Amino acid sequence: MHAVLIAVYLLVAGTVAGFISAIAGLASLISYPVLLSIGVPPVSANVTNTAALIFTGLGSTMASGKELHGHRRIMWHVSIVAMAGGVIGCLILAYAPSASFEKIVPFLIFGAGVAMLVSGRHAVKKQTAQSDGLIKQGLKNGAIFLVGIYIGYFGAAAGIFLLSILTVTLTTPFVVSNAIKNFTSFTTNILSLIIYAFTTKVYWLLAIPLAIGMFIGGYMGPIAVRHVPVKLTRTVISIAAMLLGLYLFYSAYFK
């Protein structure tokens, strides 16, 4: 494929992926297979995708100032816990065999689609003055830490898992939890990319057009989420994720 066509292809894919990520947290449903389709090896496709995902987080965070106002403390708390886990995930990816990564990914993507359907059924809790107990707080932090490991290892659909946790454990409206999710993914991906740059190969020339598209889509997403039917969007994306997981399962085990 001609270099210009590849750049346009990645720009369009990045815009769609960034938009989806800001709404539902599943950018890699688009961007990861797109990188595979132009011949990037699975592990390198994952880390190159992470490089581009940073700009989705940047765009969505810039557009979410209204939602994040008054929630800076919990925003940074969630982010720091996730980043701690992200370091471990990066090291696992860097030193685990690439063949095992390719065989694990289908299950991660299929599970992410299921997680999206399940998380969409949780109603946002009413605000209460009672603070979380130590056990509940520990469980929440542990779950966020595990998501951080997942972001560092693969990251595709990590936003779904994180949004599921925040929806269940926080008392904030959905749009606020979604904004916290976007910021946390943004900061954890930055840390992950720094580690990847020293431990594995990043296709920087492919990451650039993908990143530009993701910034555009990431900026549009938080604006759209205030107006579009989120439930329908999440349902469609979750079904697509499960179908992609089945396809990658077939490719990894039967081709």
mmCIF file of C-alpha atoms in Angstrom:
data_model
loop_
_atom_site.group_PDB
_atom_site.id
_atom_site.type_symbol
_atom_site.label_atom_id
_atom_site.label_comp_id
_atom_site.label_asym_id
_atom_site.label_seq_id
_atom_site.Cartn_x
_atom_site.Cartn_y
_atom_site.Cartn_z
ATOM 1 C CA MET A 1 0.000 0.000 0.000
ATOM 2 C CA HIS A 2 1.305 3.466 -0.907
ATOM 3 C CA ALA A 3 2.640 5.524 2.010
ATOM 4 C CA VAL A 4 0.096 8.326 1.472
ATOM 5 C CA LEU A 5 -2.794 5.853 1.374
ATOM 6 C CA ILE A 6 -1.521 4.223 4.554
ATOM 7 C CA ALA A 7 -1.387 7.619 6.266
ATOM 8 C CA VAL A 8 -4.967 8.459 5.188
ATOM 9 C CA TYR A 9 -6.125 4.978 6.197
ATOM 10 C CA LEU A 10 -4.602 5.405 9.666
ATOM 11 C CA LEU A 11 -5.923 8.963 10.020
ATOM 12 C CA VAL A 12 -9.513 7.886 9.318
ATOM 13 C CA ALA A 13 -9.201 4.790 11.496
ATOM 14 C CA GLY A 14 -7.709 6.881 14.287
ATOM 15 C CA THR A 15 -10.574 9.381 14.172
ATOM 16 C CA VAL A 16 -13.177 6.624 14.436
ATOM 17 C CA ALA A 17 -11.176 4.835 17.141
ATOM 18 C CA GLY A 18 -10.690 8.009 19.174
ATOM 19 C CA PHE A 19 -14.392 8.813 19.017
ATOM 20 C CA ILE A 20 -15.330 5.299 20.143
ATOM 21 C CA SER A 21 -12.740 5.385 22.916
ATOM 22 C CA ALA A 22 -14.042 8.632 24.376
ATOM 23 C CA ILE A 23 -17.590 7.248 24.441
ATOM 24 C CA ALA A 24 -17.068 3.615 25.356
ATOM 25 C CA GLY A 25 -13.358 2.912 25.849
ATOM 26 C CA LEU A 26 -12.820 0.538 22.937
ATOM 27 C CA ALA A 27 -10.537 2.386 20.503
ATOM 28 C CA SER A 28 -8.413 -0.684 19.882
ATOM 29 C CA LEU A 29 -11.412 -2.482 18.416
ATOM 30 C CA ILE A 30 -10.580 -0.343 15.368
ATOM 31 C CA SER A 31 -6.929 0.660 15.664
ATOM 32 C CA TYR A 32 -5.332 -2.655 16.680
ATOM 33 C CA PRO A 33 -6.680 -4.729 13.738
ATOM 34 C CA VAL A 34 -5.952 -1.808 11.389
ATOM 35 C CA LEU A 35 -2.274 -1.973 12.359
ATOM 36 C CA LEU A 36 -2.308 -5.752 11.939
ATOM 37 C CA SER A 37 -3.854 -5.333 8.472
ATOM 38 C CA ILE A 38 -0.828 -3.371 7.214
ATOM 39 C CA GLY A 39 1.626 -5.969 8.448
ATOM 40 C CA VAL A 40 2.670 -4.741 11.896
ATOM 41 C CA PRO A 41 3.527 -7.673 14.242
ATOM 42 C CA PRO A 42 1.059 -8.157 17.145
ATOM 43 C CA VAL A 43 3.241 -6.883 20.004
ATOM 44 C CA SER A 44 4.517 -3.910 17.985
ATOM 45 C CA ALA A 45 0.946 -3.170 16.866
ATOM 46 C CA ASN A 46 -0.066 -3.045 20.518
ATOM 47 C CA VAL A 47 2.673 -0.632 21.599
ATOM 48 C CA THR A 48 2.277 1.545 18.479
ATOM 49 C CA ASN A 49 -1.425 1.676 19.231
ATOM 50 C CA THR A 50 -0.630 2.794 22.782
ATOM 51 C CA ALA A 51 1.487 5.651 21.409
ATOM 52 C CA ALA A 52 -1.486 6.867 19.381
ATOM 53 C CA LEU A 53 -3.973 6.326 22.222
ATOM 54 C CA ILE A 54 -2.227 9.026 24.230
ATOM 55 C CA PHE A 55 -3.702 11.593 21.873
ATOM 56 C CA THR A 56 -7.209 10.205 22.311
ATOM 57 C CA GLY A 57 -6.759 10.779 26.034
ATOM 58 C CA LEU A 58 -5.377 14.260 25.449
ATOM 59 C CA GLY A 59 -8.295 15.263 23.234
ATOM 60 C CA SER A 60 -10.972 13.770 25.482
ATOM 61 C CA THR A 61 -9.426 15.257 28.636
ATOM 62 C CA MET A 62 -9.309 18.716 27.039
ATOM 63 C CA ALA A 63 -12.994 18.382 26.134
ATOM 64 C CA SER A 64 -13.981 17.094 29.599
ATOM 65 C CA GLY A 65 -13.081 20.101 31.730
ATOM 66 C CA LYS A 66 -16.737 20.617 32.622
ATOM 67 C CA GLU A 67 -17.152 17.034 33.849
ATOM 68 C CA LEU A 68 -13.836 16.900 35.728
ATOM 69 C CA HIS A 69 -14.382 20.179 37.589
ATOM 70 C CA GLY A 70 -14.687 19.444 41.300
ATOM 71 C CA HIS A 71 -13.470 15.857 40.913
ATOM 72 C CA ARG A 72 -9.691 16.374 40.688
ATOM 73 C CA ARG A 73 -8.904 14.439 43.857
ATOM 74 C CA ILE A 74 -10.625 11.202 42.803
ATOM 75 C CA MET A 75 -9.343 11.704 39.241
ATOM 76 C CA TRP A 76 -5.714 11.697 40.393
ATOM 77 C CA HIS A 77 -6.295 8.907 42.917
ATOM 78 C CA VAL A 78 -7.658 6.552 40.263
ATOM 79 C CA SER A 79 -4.927 7.577 37.834
ATOM 80 C CA ILE A 80 -2.017 6.971 40.231
ATOM 81 C CA VAL A 81 -3.300 3.529 41.263
ATOM 82 C CA ALA A 82 -3.737 2.536 37.610
ATOM 83 C CA MET A 83 -0.263 3.801 36.664
ATOM 84 C CA ALA A 84 1.288 1.664 39.402
ATOM 85 C CA GLY A 85 -0.310 -1.382 37.829
ATOM 86 C CA GLY A 86 0.649 -0.204 34.352
ATOM 87 C CA VAL A 87 4.358 -0.539 35.129
ATOM 88 C CA ILE A 88 3.902 -4.248 35.878
ATOM 89 C CA GLY A 89 1.826 -4.788 32.730
ATOM 90 C CA CYS A 90 4.493 -3.175 30.550
ATOM 91 C CA LEU A 91 7.219 -5.392 31.956
ATOM 92 C CA ILE A 92 5.107 -8.519 31.387
ATOM 93 C CA LEU A 93 4.548 -7.519 27.747
ATOM 94 C CA ALA A 94 8.216 -6.697 27.182
ATOM 95 C CA TYR A 95 9.558 -10.004 28.461
ATOM 96 C CA ALA A 96 6.753 -12.523 27.770
ATOM 97 C CA PRO A 97 6.862 -14.521 24.482
ATOM 98 C CA SER A 98 5.043 -12.720 21.630
ATOM 99 C CA ALA A 99 3.293 -15.947 20.591
ATOM 100 C CA SER A 100 1.542 -16.165 23.958
ATOM 101 C CA PHE A 101 0.390 -12.549 23.577
ATOM 102 C CA GLU A 102 -1.243 -13.326 20.212
ATOM 103 C CA LYS A 103 -3.153 -16.251 21.730
ATOM 104 C CA ILE A 104 -4.336 -14.324 24.787
ATOM 105 C CA VAL A 105 -5.633 -11.241 22.928
ATOM 106 C CA PRO A 106 -8.846 -12.833 21.507
ATOM 107 C CA PHE A 107 -10.031 -13.692 25.019
ATOM 108 C CA LEU A 108 -9.244 -10.190 26.273
ATOM 109 C CA ILE A 109 -11.211 -8.526 23.473
ATOM 110 C CA PHE A 110 -14.176 -10.920 23.754
ATOM 111 C CA GLY A 111 -14.207 -10.435 27.529
ATOM 112 C CA ALA A 112 -14.128 -6.685 27.053
ATOM 113 C CA GLY A 113 -17.236 -6.852 24.896
ATOM 114 C CA VAL A 114 -19.027 -8.852 27.578
ATOM 115 C CA ALA A 115 -17.842 -6.400 30.238
ATOM 116 C CA MET A 116 -19.308 -3.510 28.285
ATOM 117 C CA LEU A 117 -22.732 -5.163 28.101
ATOM 118 C CA VAL A 118 -22.692 -5.957 31.819
ATOM 119 C CA SER A 119 -21.424 -2.544 32.904
ATOM 120 C CA GLY A 120 -24.127 -0.828 30.904
ATOM 121 C CA ARG A 121 -26.747 -2.400 33.163
ATOM 122 C CA HIS A 122 -25.454 -0.814 36.354
ATOM 123 C CA ALA A 123 -27.376 2.229 37.473
ATOM 124 C CA VAL A 124 -25.441 5.135 38.908
ATOM 125 C CA LYS A 125 -25.766 5.185 42.678
ATOM 126 C CA LYS A 126 -27.206 8.109 44.527
ATOM 127 C CA GLN A 127 -24.759 10.403 46.284
ATOM 128 C CA THR A 128 -24.348 9.690 49.984
ATOM 129 C CA ALA A 129 -22.309 11.324 52.677
ATOM 130 C CA GLN A 130 -20.969 7.988 53.917
ATOM 131 C CA SER A 131 -17.389 7.289 52.879
ATOM 132 C CA ASP A 132 -16.187 3.889 51.702
ATOM 133 C CA GLY A 133 -14.943 1.475 54.356
ATOM 134 C CA LEU A 134 -11.361 0.228 54.305
ATOM 135 C CA ILE A 135 -12.297 -3.134 52.790
ATOM 136 C CA LYS A 136 -14.430 -1.597 50.053
ATOM 137 C CA GLN A 137 -11.760 1.013 49.323
ATOM 138 C CA GLY A 138 -9.114 -1.699 49.162
ATOM 139 C CA LEU A 139 -11.177 -3.787 46.754
ATOM 140 C CA LYS A 140 -11.778 -0.764 44.537
ATOM 141 C CA ASN A 141 -8.092 0.138 44.494
ATOM 142 C CA GLY A 142 -7.169 -3.482 43.819
ATOM 143 C CA ALA A 143 -9.531 -3.635 40.858
ATOM 144 C CA ILE A 144 -8.164 -0.360 39.452
ATOM 145 C CA PHE A 145 -4.602 -1.666 39.955
ATOM 146 C CA LEU A 146 -5.449 -4.802 37.945
ATOM 147 C CA VAL A 147 -6.905 -2.655 35.167
ATOM 148 C CA GLY A 148 -3.641 -0.710 35.205
ATOM 149 C CA ILE A 149 -1.721 -3.961 34.673
ATOM 150 C CA TYR A 150 -4.042 -4.737 31.781
ATOM 151 C CA ILE A 151 -3.506 -1.279 30.248
ATOM 152 C CA GLY A 152 0.242 -1.783 30.414
ATOM 153 C CA TYR A 153 0.012 -5.288 28.942
ATOM 154 C CA PHE A 154 -2.509 -4.831 26.149
ATOM 155 C CA GLY A 155 -4.856 -1.945 26.827
ATOM 156 C CA ALA A 156 -7.550 -2.702 24.253
ATOM 157 C CA ALA A 157 -10.912 -2.141 25.933
ATOM 158 C CA ALA A 158 -9.247 -1.301 29.237
ATOM 159 C CA GLY A 159 -11.545 1.712 29.386
ATOM 160 C CA ILE A 160 -14.526 -0.621 29.505
ATOM 161 C CA PHE A 161 -13.183 -2.470 32.529
ATOM 162 C CA LEU A 162 -12.233 0.769 34.257
ATOM 163 C CA LEU A 163 -15.581 2.388 33.474
ATOM 164 C CA SER A 164 -17.354 -0.690 34.855
ATOM 165 C CA ILE A 165 -15.442 -0.333 38.139
ATOM 166 C CA LEU A 166 -16.035 3.412 38.384
ATOM 167 C CA THR A 167 -19.728 3.039 37.563
ATOM 168 C CA VAL A 168 -20.170 0.549 40.388
ATOM 169 C CA THR A 169 -17.924 2.176 43.017
ATOM 170 C CA LEU A 170 -18.299 5.930 42.490
ATOM 171 C CA THR A 171 -21.325 8.108 43.156
ATOM 172 C CA THR A 172 -20.643 10.402 40.199
ATOM 173 C CA PRO A 173 -22.845 10.659 37.074
ATOM 174 C CA PHE A 174 -21.898 8.527 34.068
ATOM 175 C CA VAL A 175 -20.363 11.439 32.140
ATOM 176 C CA VAL A 176 -18.057 12.229 35.085
ATOM 177 C CA SER A 177 -16.983 8.596 35.517
ATOM 178 C CA ASN A 178 -16.358 8.463 31.766
ATOM 179 C CA ALA A 179 -14.179 11.598 31.971
ATOM 180 C CA ILE A 180 -12.162 10.124 34.872
ATOM 181 C CA LYS A 181 -11.743 6.947 32.833
ATOM 182 C CA ASN A 182 -10.423 8.934 29.868
ATOM 183 C CA PHE A 183 -7.914 10.841 32.021
ATOM 184 C CA THR A 184 -6.704 7.675 33.747
ATOM 185 C CA SER A 185 -6.192 5.888 30.431
ATOM 186 C CA PHE A 186 -4.326 8.964 29.175
ATOM 187 C CA THR A 187 -1.834 9.096 32.054
ATOM 188 C CA THR A 188 -1.315 5.330 32.201
ATOM 189 C CA ASN A 189 -0.697 5.136 28.449
ATOM 190 C CA ILE A 190 1.936 7.892 28.722
ATOM 191 C CA LEU A 191 3.794 5.937 31.393
ATOM 192 C CA SER A 192 3.431 2.713 29.396
ATOM 193 C CA LEU A 193 4.838 4.310 26.256
ATOM 194 C CA ILE A 194 7.901 5.573 28.126
ATOM 195 C CA ILE A 195 8.627 2.007 29.234
ATOM 196 C CA TYR A 196 7.844 0.561 25.775
ATOM 197 C CA ALA A 197 10.296 2.990 24.147
ATOM 198 C CA PHE A 198 13.143 1.290 26.025
ATOM 199 C CA THR A 199 11.930 -2.321 25.910
ATOM 200 C CA THR A 200 10.277 -2.985 22.521
ATOM 201 C CA LYS A 201 9.750 -1.589 19.019
ATOM 202 C CA VAL A 202 7.326 1.284 18.365
ATOM 203 C CA TYR A 203 6.454 2.136 14.731
ATOM 204 C CA TRP A 204 6.561 5.904 15.222
ATOM 205 C CA LEU A 205 5.805 6.828 11.570
ATOM 206 C CA LEU A 206 2.597 4.802 11.724
ATOM 207 C CA ALA A 207 1.713 6.154 15.156
ATOM 208 C CA ILE A 208 1.712 9.790 13.952
ATOM 209 C CA PRO A 209 -1.305 9.737 11.531
ATOM 210 C CA LEU A 210 -3.127 7.351 13.853
ATOM 211 C CA ALA A 211 -2.488 9.724 16.770
ATOM 212 C CA ILE A 212 -3.728 12.779 14.847
ATOM 213 C CA GLY A 213 -6.963 10.967 14.056
ATOM 214 C CA MET A 214 -7.333 9.804 17.645
ATOM 215 C CA PHE A 215 -6.902 13.343 18.937
ATOM 216 C CA ILE A 216 -9.709 14.545 16.633
ATOM 217 C CA GLY A 217 -12.000 11.663 17.571
ATOM 218 C CA GLY A 218 -11.063 11.883 21.242
ATOM 219 C CA TYR A 219 -11.983 15.563 21.339
ATOM 220 C CA MET A 220 -15.334 14.939 19.614
ATOM 221 C CA GLY A 221 -16.320 12.001 21.829
ATOM 222 C CA PRO A 222 -16.989 13.765 25.182
ATOM 223 C CA ILE A 223 -19.028 16.390 23.348
ATOM 224 C CA ALA A 224 -21.085 13.738 21.569
ATOM 225 C CA VAL A 225 -21.615 11.657 24.717
ATOM 226 C CA ARG A 226 -23.710 14.522 26.116
ATOM 227 C CA HIS A 227 -26.173 14.149 23.243
ATOM 228 C CA VAL A 228 -26.069 10.664 21.654
ATOM 229 C CA PRO A 229 -27.903 7.566 22.998
ATOM 230 C CA VAL A 230 -25.008 6.033 24.918
ATOM 231 C CA LYS A 231 -26.789 2.740 25.664
ATOM 232 C CA LEU A 232 -27.324 1.945 21.986
ATOM 233 C CA THR A 233 -23.765 2.948 21.107
ATOM 234 C CA ARG A 234 -22.271 0.770 23.848
ATOM 235 C CA THR A 235 -24.415 -2.214 22.814
ATOM 236 C CA VAL A 236 -23.345 -2.010 19.169
ATOM 237 C CA ILE A 237 -19.673 -1.638 20.081
ATOM 238 C CA SER A 238 -19.775 -4.497 22.590
ATOM 239 C CA ILE A 239 -21.265 -6.868 20.008
ATOM 240 C CA ALA A 240 -18.604 -5.805 17.512
ATOM 241 C CA ALA A 241 -15.911 -6.482 20.136
ATOM 242 C CA MET A 242 -17.170 -10.014 20.721
ATOM 243 C CA LEU A 243 -17.241 -10.691 16.970
ATOM 244 C CA LEU A 244 -13.685 -9.377 16.629
ATOM 245 C CA GLY A 245 -12.594 -11.568 19.540
ATOM 246 C CA LEU A 246 -14.049 -14.629 17.809
ATOM 247 C CA TYR A 247 -12.296 -13.727 14.549
ATOM 248 C CA LEU A 248 -8.918 -13.237 16.268
ATOM 249 C CA PHE A 249 -9.453 -16.520 18.130
ATOM 250 C CA TYR A 250 -9.937 -18.275 14.787
ATOM 251 C CA SER A 251 -6.853 -16.547 13.340
ATOM 252 C CA ALA A 252 -4.659 -17.409 16.338
ATOM 253 C CA TYR A 253 -5.656 -21.045 16.756
ATOM 254 C CA PHE A 254 -6.850 -22.345 13.368
ATOM 255 C CA LYS A 255 -4.886 -20.466 10.672
#
